[in-house]
Coordinates of C-alpha atoms and ligand atoms in Angstrom, one line a residue:
X1 CA 0.0 0.0 0.0
X2 CA 2.3 2.8 -1.2
X3 CA 1.9 6.1 0.6
X4 CA 2.9 9.6 -0.4
X5 CA 3.5 12.7 1.8
X6 CA 3.7 16.2 0.5
X7 CA 5.1 18.7 3.0
X8 CA 5.7 22.4 3.4
X9 CA 4.1 23.7 0.2
X10 CA 4.2 27.6 0.4
X11 CA 0.6 27.4 -0.6
X12 CA -1.6 24.4 -1.3
X13 CA -4.7 25.3 -3.4
X14 CA -7.5 22.8 -2.6
X15 CA -10.3 24.1 -4.9
X16 CA -12.6 22.4 -2.4
X17 CA -16.2 23.7 -1.7
X18 CA -14.8 26.6 0.3
X19 CA -11.8 27.1 -2.0
X20 CA -9.4 26.8 0.9
X21 CA -5.8 27.8 0.3
X22 CA -3.4 26.3 2.9
X23 CA -0.2 28.0 3.9
X24 CA 2.7 25.6 4.7
X25 CA 0.4 22.9 3.4
X26 CA 0.6 19.3 2.4
X27 CA -1.3 16.1 1.9
X28 CA -1.0 12.4 2.7
X29 CA -2.1 9.9 0.1
X30 CA -2.5 6.1 0.1
X31 CA -2.9 3.9 -3.0
X32 CA -3.4 7.0 -5.2
X33 CA -6.2 8.6 -3.1
X34 CA -5.8 11.5 -0.6
X35 CA -6.4 10.6 3.0
X36 CA -5.5 13.8 4.7
X37 CA -4.8 17.4 3.7
X38 CA -3.9 20.4 5.8
X39 CA -1.0 22.3 7.3
X40 CA 2.2 20.3 7.4
X41 CA 2.3 20.0 11.2
X42 CA -1.1 18.3 11.2
X43 CA -0.1 15.5 8.8
X44 CA 1.8 12.2 9.4
X45 CA 5.6 12.6 9.3
X46 CA 6.5 9.5 7.3
X47 CA 5.5 7.8 4.0
X48 CA 7.0 5.6 1.4
X49 CA 7.6 8.7 -0.7
X50 CA 8.1 12.1 1.0
X51 CA 8.4 15.3 -1.1
X52 CA 9.4 18.5 0.6
X53 CA 7.8 21.2 -1.5
X54 CA 9.1 24.3 0.3
X55 CA 9.0 27.3 -2.0
X56 CA 6.4 25.5 -4.2
X57 CA 2.8 26.1 -5.0
X58 CA 0.7 23.0 -5.2
X59 CA -2.7 22.9 -7.0
X60 CA -5.1 20.3 -8.3
X61 CA -4.0 18.8 -11.6
X62 CA -5.3 20.7 -14.6
X63 CA -7.9 19.0 -16.7
X64 CA -8.0 19.3 -20.5
X65 CA -11.5 18.8 -22.0
X66 CA -10.8 19.2 -25.7
X67 CA -7.8 18.2 -27.9
X68 CA -6.9 16.4 -31.1
X69 CA -3.6 14.9 -30.2
X70 CA -2.8 13.8 -33.8
X71 CA -2.6 17.5 -34.8
X72 CA 0.7 17.9 -33.0
X73 CA 2.1 16.4 -36.3
X74 CA 0.7 19.3 -38.3
X75 CA 1.5 22.4 -36.4
X76 CA 2.3 25.6 -38.2
X77 CA 1.7 24.0 -41.6
X78 CA 2.4 27.0 -44.0
X79 CA -0.8 26.6 -46.1
X80 CA -3.0 26.5 -43.0
X81 CA -1.4 29.3 -41.0
X82 CA -3.7 32.1 -42.0
X83 CA -7.0 30.5 -42.6
X84 CA -10.3 30.5 -40.8
X85 CA -11.9 27.2 -39.6
X86 CA -13.5 25.9 -42.8
X87 CA -10.5 26.8 -45.0
X88 CA -8.0 25.5 -42.4
X89 CA -9.9 22.1 -42.3
X90 CA -10.1 21.8 -46.1
X91 CA -6.3 22.4 -46.3
X92 CA -5.5 19.8 -43.6
X93 CA -8.0 17.0 -44.3
X94 CA -5.9 15.5 -47.2
X95 CA -2.7 15.7 -45.0
X96 CA -4.5 14.0 -42.1
X97 CA -5.7 11.3 -44.5
X98 CA -2.1 10.0 -44.4
X99 CA -2.2 9.3 -40.7
X100 CA -1.0 5.9 -39.6
X101 CA -1.2 3.8 -36.4
X102 CA 2.3 4.8 -35.4
X103 CA 1.6 8.5 -36.1
X104 CA -1.5 8.3 -33.8
X105 CA 0.7 6.6 -31.2
X106 CA 3.6 9.0 -31.2
X107 CA 1.4 12.2 -31.4
X108 CA -0.6 11.0 -28.4
X109 CA 2.5 10.7 -26.4
X110 CA 3.8 14.1 -27.6
X111 CA 0.6 15.9 -26.7
X112 CA 0.3 14.2 -23.3
X113 CA 3.9 15.0 -22.4
X114 CA 3.3 18.6 -23.2
X115 CA 0.2 18.6 -21.1
X116 CA 1.9 16.9 -18.2
X117 CA 4.7 19.4 -18.3
X118 CA 2.1 22.2 -18.0
X119 CA 0.4 20.6 -15.0
X120 CA -2.3 18.5 -16.6
X121 CA -3.3 15.2 -15.0
X122 CA -6.4 14.3 -17.0
X123 CA -7.1 14.9 -20.7
X124 CA -9.9 14.3 -23.2
X125 CA -8.9 13.7 -26.8
X126 CA -11.1 13.7 -29.9
X127 CA -9.8 11.5 -32.7
X128 CA -12.1 11.4 -35.7
X129 CA -10.1 10.1 -38.6
X130 CA -9.0 6.5 -38.8
X131 CA -7.2 6.1 -42.1
X132 CA -4.7 3.4 -43.0
X133 CA -5.6 1.1 -40.2
X134 CA -5.4 3.6 -37.4
X135 CA -7.6 2.9 -34.4
X136 CA -8.4 4.5 -31.1
X137 CA -6.6 1.6 -29.5
X138 CA -3.3 3.1 -30.8
X139 CA -4.0 6.2 -28.8
X140 CA -5.3 4.5 -25.6
X141 CA -2.3 2.2 -25.4
X142 CA 0.2 5.0 -26.1
X143 CA -1.4 7.1 -23.4
X144 CA -1.0 4.4 -20.8
X145 CA 2.8 4.8 -21.1
X146 CA 2.7 8.5 -20.2
X147 CA 0.5 8.2 -17.1
X148 CA -2.0 11.1 -17.7
X149 CA -5.7 10.0 -17.3
X150 CA -7.4 9.8 -20.7
X151 CA -10.9 10.3 -21.8
X152 CA -10.6 9.0 -25.4
X153 CA -13.3 10.1 -27.7
X154 CA -14.3 7.8 -30.5
X155 CA -14.8 10.6 -33.1
X156 CA -16.3 10.1 -36.5
X157 CA -17.2 11.7 -39.8
X158 CA -19.8 10.4 -42.1
X159 CA -21.0 13.4 -44.1
X160 CA -18.6 13.7 -47.1
X161 CA -18.5 16.5 -49.7
X162 CA -20.7 14.5 -52.1
X163 CA -23.5 14.6 -49.4
X164 CA -23.1 18.3 -48.7
X165 CA -20.6 17.9 -45.9
X166 CA -17.2 19.6 -45.5
X167 CA -14.7 16.8 -45.5
X168 CA -13.7 14.9 -48.7
X169 CA -15.4 11.6 -49.1
X170 CA -12.0 9.8 -48.7
X171 CA -11.9 10.5 -44.9
X172 CA -15.5 9.7 -43.9
X173 CA -16.5 6.3 -42.6
X174 CA -19.5 4.0 -43.0
X175 CA -22.0 4.6 -40.1
X176 CA -22.6 1.0 -39.2
X177 CA -18.8 0.4 -38.8
X178 CA -18.5 3.6 -36.7
X179 CA -21.2 2.4 -34.3
X180 CA -19.8 -1.2 -34.1
X181 CA -16.3 0.2 -33.4
X182 CA -17.7 2.6 -30.7
X183 CA -19.4 -0.3 -29.0
X184 CA -16.3 -2.5 -29.1
X185 CA -14.1 0.3 -27.6
X186 CA -16.5 1.0 -24.8
X187 CA -16.6 -2.7 -23.9
X188 CA -12.8 -3.0 -24.2
X189 CA -11.6 0.1 -22.4
X190 CA -14.2 2.2 -20.5
X191 CA -13.6 2.2 -16.8
X192 CA -16.2 4.4 -14.9
X193 CA -14.8 3.6 -11.4
X194 CA -13.2 6.2 -9.1
X195 CA -9.5 6.6 -10.0
X196 CA -10.2 5.5 -13.6
X197 CA -7.3 6.1 -16.0
X198 CA -9.2 5.4 -19.2
X199 CA -12.7 6.3 -20.2
X200 CA -14.4 6.2 -23.6
X201 CA -16.5 9.0 -25.1
X202 CA -18.6 9.0 -28.3
X203 CA -17.9 12.0 -30.4
X204 CA -19.3 12.5 -33.9
X205 CA -17.1 15.4 -35.1
X206 CA -19.4 18.4 -36.0
X207 CA -22.7 19.3 -37.6
X208 CA -20.9 19.8 -40.9
X209 CA -19.2 16.4 -41.0
X210 CA -21.8 13.9 -39.7
X211 CA -25.4 13.0 -40.5
X212 CA -28.4 13.5 -38.2
X213 CA -28.8 9.8 -38.1
X214 CA -25.3 9.2 -36.8
X215 CA -25.8 11.8 -34.1
X216 CA -29.0 10.1 -32.9
X217 CA -27.5 6.6 -33.0
X218 CA -24.4 7.7 -31.1
X219 CA -26.5 9.3 -28.4
X220 CA -28.6 6.2 -28.0
X221 CA -25.5 4.0 -27.8
X222 CA -23.8 6.3 -25.3
X223 CA -26.8 6.4 -23.0
X224 CA -27.1 2.6 -23.2
X225 CA -23.6 2.3 -21.9
X226 CA -23.5 5.3 -19.6
X227 CA -20.7 7.1 -21.5
X228 CA -20.4 10.7 -22.3
X229 CA -21.1 12.5 -25.7
X230 CA -19.0 15.2 -27.2
X231 CA -18.9 17.2 -30.4
X232 CA -17.9 20.6 -31.8
X233 CA -20.7 23.2 -31.6
X234 CA -21.3 26.8 -32.4
X235 CA -17.6 27.4 -33.1
X236 CA -18.0 29.9 -36.0
X237 CA -20.5 32.0 -37.8
X238 CA -19.9 29.8 -40.9
X239 CA -21.2 26.8 -38.9
X240 CA -24.2 28.7 -37.8
X241 CA -25.0 29.6 -41.5
X242 CA -24.4 26.0 -42.5
X243 CA -26.8 24.7 -39.8
X244 CA -29.5 27.2 -40.7
X245 CA -29.2 26.4 -44.5
X246 CA -28.8 22.6 -44.3
X247 CA -31.0 21.8 -41.3
X248 CA -33.1 24.9 -40.7
X249 CA -31.9 25.3 -37.1
X250 CA -29.3 27.2 -35.2
X251 CA -26.6 24.7 -33.8
X252 CA -28.0 24.5 -30.3
X253 CA -31.6 24.0 -31.6
X254 CA -30.3 21.3 -33.8
X255 CA -28.8 19.5 -30.8
X256 CA -32.2 19.7 -29.0
X257 CA -33.8 18.1 -32.0
X258 CA -31.3 15.2 -32.0
X259 CA -31.6 14.6 -28.2
X260 CA -28.1 15.8 -27.7
X261 CA -28.7 17.6 -24.5
X262 CA -28.1 16.6 -20.8
X263 CA -25.5 16.1 -18.2
X264 CA -23.7 13.5 -20.3
X265 CA -23.1 15.9 -23.2
X266 CA -20.4 18.5 -23.6
X267 CA -19.6 20.8 -26.5
X268 CA -16.3 22.2 -27.7
X269 CA -16.3 26.0 -28.2
X270 CA -19.8 27.4 -28.1
X271 CA -18.6 30.8 -29.2
X272 CA -21.9 31.7 -30.9
X273 CA -24.5 31.0 -28.3
X274 CA -27.1 33.6 -27.2
X275 CA -28.5 34.2 -23.7
X276 CA -31.4 31.8 -24.2
X277 CA -29.1 29.1 -25.4
X278 CA -26.8 29.6 -22.4
X279 CA -29.8 29.3 -20.1
X280 CA -30.7 26.1 -21.8
X281 CA -27.2 24.7 -21.3
X282 CA -27.6 25.5 -17.6
X283 CA -31.0 24.0 -17.3
X284 CA -30.2 20.8 -19.2
X285 CA -26.7 20.3 -17.8
X286 CA -24.7 20.5 -21.0
X287 CA -21.0 21.3 -20.5
X288 CA -18.7 23.4 -22.6
X289 CA -15.0 23.0 -23.4
X290 CA -13.6 26.5 -23.8
X291 CA -10.6 26.7 -26.2
X292 CA -9.5 30.4 -26.3
X293 CA -6.2 30.0 -28.2
X294 CA -7.8 28.1 -31.0
X295 CA -10.7 30.6 -31.2
X296 CA -8.1 33.4 -31.5
X297 CA -5.9 31.4 -33.9
X298 CA -8.7 30.7 -36.3
X299 CA -10.4 34.1 -35.8
X300 CA -13.5 32.3 -34.7
X301 CA -14.5 34.8 -31.9
X302 CA -14.6 35.1 -28.1
X303 CA -16.9 32.7 -26.2
X304 CA -19.1 34.3 -23.5
X305 CA -17.5 32.2 -20.8
X306 CA -18.2 34.4 -17.8
X307 CA -21.9 34.6 -18.8
X308 CA -22.0 30.8 -18.9
X309 CA -20.3 30.5 -15.5
X310 CA -22.6 33.0 -13.9
X311 CA -25.6 31.0 -15.3
X312 CA -24.3 27.8 -13.7
X313 CA -23.1 26.1 -17.0
X314 CA -20.4 23.5 -16.5
X315 CA -17.3 25.0 -18.2
X316 CA -13.9 23.4 -18.6
X317 CA -10.8 24.4 -20.5
X318 CA -9.3 22.8 -23.7
X319 CA -6.1 23.5 -25.6
X320 CA -7.9 22.2 -28.7
X321 CA -6.0 20.4 -31.5
X322 CA -2.4 21.4 -31.9
X323 CA -2.9 22.5 -35.4
X324 CA -5.0 25.4 -34.2
X325 CA -3.1 26.5 -31.0
X326 CA -0.3 25.2 -31.8
X327 CA 0.6 24.1 -28.3
X328 CA -0.7 21.8 -25.6
X329 CA 0.3 24.1 -22.6
X330 CA -2.8 24.0 -20.4
X331 CA -1.6 26.5 -17.8
X332 CA -1.0 28.9 -20.7
X333 CA -4.5 28.2 -21.9
X334 CA -5.9 29.1 -18.4
X335 CA -4.1 32.5 -18.8
X336 CA -5.5 32.9 -22.2
X337 CA -9.0 32.3 -20.9
X338 CA -8.6 35.0 -18.3
X339 CA -7.2 37.5 -20.7
X340 CA -9.6 37.0 -23.6
X341 CA -12.6 37.0 -21.2
X342 CA -11.4 40.5 -20.1
X343 CA -11.0 41.6 -23.7
X344 CA -14.6 40.6 -24.4
X345 CA -15.7 42.4 -21.2
X346 CA -13.9 45.5 -22.5
X347 CA -15.4 45.2 -26.0
X348 CA -18.8 45.0 -24.4
X349 CA -18.1 48.2 -22.6
X350 CA -17.8 46.8 -19.1
X351 CA -16.0 48.8 -16.4
X352 CA -12.3 48.1 -16.5
X353 CA -11.6 49.1 -12.9
X354 CA -9.4 46.6 -11.0
X355 CA -11.6 46.4 -8.0
X356 CA -12.8 42.9 -8.6
X357 CA -15.8 43.9 -10.7
X358 CA -17.8 40.8 -11.5
X359 CA -17.3 41.4 -15.2
X360 CA -13.6 40.5 -15.2
X361 CA -12.5 36.9 -14.9
X362 CA -10.1 36.6 -12.0
X363 CA -7.0 34.4 -11.9
X364 CA -8.8 32.1 -9.4
X365 CA -11.8 31.8 -11.6
X366 CA -9.5 30.8 -14.5
X367 CA -7.8 28.2 -12.3
X368 CA -11.2 26.9 -11.2
X369 CA -12.4 26.4 -14.8
X370 CA -9.2 24.5 -15.5
X371 CA -9.6 22.2 -12.5
X372 CA -13.1 21.8 -10.9
X373 CA -14.7 23.0 -14.1
X374 CA -12.9 20.4 -16.2
X375 CA -13.8 17.6 -13.8
X376 CA -17.5 18.6 -13.9
X377 CA -17.4 18.7 -17.7
X378 CA -15.9 15.2 -17.9
X379 CA -18.5 14.0 -15.4
X380 CA -15.9 13.1 -12.7
X381 CA -16.3 13.6 -9.0
X382 CA -13.0 12.0 -8.1
X383 CA -10.7 14.7 -9.6
X384 CA -10.6 18.5 -9.9
X385 CA -10.0 19.3 -6.2
X386 CA -7.6 18.2 -3.4
X387 CA -9.7 16.7 -0.7
X388 CA -9.8 13.5 1.3
X389 CA -11.2 10.7 -0.8
X390 CA -10.2 12.3 -4.1
X391 CA -7.4 11.2 -6.4
X392 CA -3.9 12.4 -5.5
X393 CA -3.6 14.4 -8.8
X394 CA -1.8 17.6 -8.6
X395 CA 1.1 19.8 -9.9
X396 CA 3.7 21.9 -8.2
X397 CA 5.6 24.9 -9.4
X398 CA 8.8 26.3 -7.7
X399 CA 7.9 29.9 -7.0
X400 CA 11.5 30.9 -6.7
X401 CA 12.1 31.8 -10.3
X402 CA 12.6 34.8 -12.6
X403 CA 9.1 34.6 -14.0
X404 CA 7.5 35.3 -10.6
X405 CA 10.0 37.8 -9.2
X406 CA 7.9 40.6 -7.7
X407 CA 4.7 38.6 -7.7
X408 CA 4.9 36.5 -4.6
X409 CA 2.5 38.6 -2.6
X410 CA -0.1 36.4 -4.3
X411 CA 1.5 33.2 -5.7
X412 CA -1.9 31.8 -6.9
X413 CA -2.5 34.8 -9.0
X414 CA 1.2 34.8 -10.1
X415 CA 0.9 31.5 -11.9
X416 CA -1.9 32.9 -14.1
X417 CA -0.8 36.5 -14.5
X418 CA 2.9 35.9 -15.1
X419 CA 4.4 34.1 -18.1
X420 CA 3.2 30.5 -18.3
X421 CA 6.0 28.1 -17.1
X422 CA 6.6 24.4 -17.2
X423 CA 5.8 22.8 -13.9
X424 CA 8.3 21.1 -11.6
X425 CA 6.1 18.2 -10.5
X426 CA 3.1 16.5 -11.9
X427 CA 1.6 13.6 -9.9
X428 CA -1.3 11.4 -11.1
X429 CA -2.9 9.0 -8.6
X430 CA 0.1 9.4 -6.3
X431 CA 2.6 8.5 -9.1
X432 CA 5.2 11.2 -9.9
X433 CA 5.3 11.6 -13.7
X434 CA 7.1 14.9 -13.8
X435 CA 9.9 15.3 -11.3
X436 CA 12.1 18.4 -11.1
X437 CA 10.7 19.5 -14.5
X438 CA 11.6 16.2 -16.2
X439 CA 9.3 13.4 -17.5
X440 CA 9.9 10.2 -15.5
X441 CA 7.9 7.9 -17.8
X442 CA 9.3 8.6 -21.3
X443 CA 12.6 9.4 -23.0
X444 CA 11.9 12.9 -24.4
X445 CA 14.7 13.4 -27.0
X446 CA 13.7 10.1 -28.6
X447 CA 10.0 11.0 -28.6
X448 CA 10.8 14.3 -30.3
X449 CA 12.9 12.6 -32.9
X450 CA 10.3 9.9 -33.7
X451 CA 7.6 12.6 -33.8
X452 CA 9.4 14.8 -36.3
X453 CA 10.0 11.7 -38.5
X454 CA 6.3 10.9 -38.5
X455 CA 5.5 14.6 -39.2
X456 CA 7.8 14.6 -42.2
X457 CA 6.0 11.6 -43.6
X458 CA 2.7 13.4 -43.4
X459 CA 4.1 16.5 -45.2
X460 CA 6.6 15.2 -47.8
X461 CA 8.9 17.7 -49.3
Ligands
ZN1 ZN1 -11.5 20.7 -31.8

């Protein structure tokens, strides 16, 4: 029964119900779950592994609720650098059609290592192309070597160009085989228990790449097995126009029609949602993965996140696919969320006084979205905060560094306001996967070498 003791953290951010922040804090964990938390002098003095985190901030592991790991292979592709969503997709689909099982595997590890080094302990991924024999299994098995918890989405596309969809017919799949494979994956890998390291999600890609029938069938299958549903929604104005023209509904109304609402559903983006739609999200329990860098990169817009939070919508954070970010730095994404929310407030004419006006997202709100918020979106009650009974999932940052010089009157705010840094420790279920800034589970130089080789094969010449 391995035990872990954390001692002397300068501040330990719990994100519990009362949002306690504990000075000279620590925690004691057994078998991956927290048993005690509090000031160091109130904790046991011995454990199998003892970490003295003097001069460090400790916070719950960050949770990524939207990503496309495979896109780490196609970052900064010249032809897709200056395009909006639909043009960006049309440029990249033929490149992604060359994906292979080994490309899925290595890109999974690259993305998860980047996430882990930025404090992430649980991530959802959305893989929706399966060319050349690639399977979601390639991702799930590769992730297990890294040690970050994975919610692997079985994505899908079935509405090709010839049927009025956006993707070329060559990358869409037959609907019967999508549903068969979805069922196989749930039965093979989905673990709903506390401390789960792998869960499966069903995730038809977007209104412009799947049929209504596949949306309905996926929802029925997900509900039969008790797994979550995920898709892109209300990301751009182009999508809104597409939905109105093709289906006669705004994106959120279209989801209502398909029975795609409820606490087992979360949507990526939701930039273009009105007040009524936000209230419906809150009422039905739909969650949102906010991806601010991607929304800026593709000139999509600014999601009304603070409105959603104040209405009680479950909101988490996502770095989105690495071809539209082009990074998997989750702490940086939390900073982006805070900053772009303020930009929206400013553009809407809100007061810009620094007296904590409710219209400005605070550093602690951004951290809350990235932790508690993400756990709520993924439907997990065992992660997202540091409390007895929850998973020992956290990160630690050494505060004694150039980036935070002059900001230590409020270390919690410093990690959001100051330049995003790589973390010093990431611990998942009591297992240290980042130690003194280094991955303990993978050989990083070799990973980068293999990754670049796979990327060159996707973009010959
Ligand atoms: Zn996405």
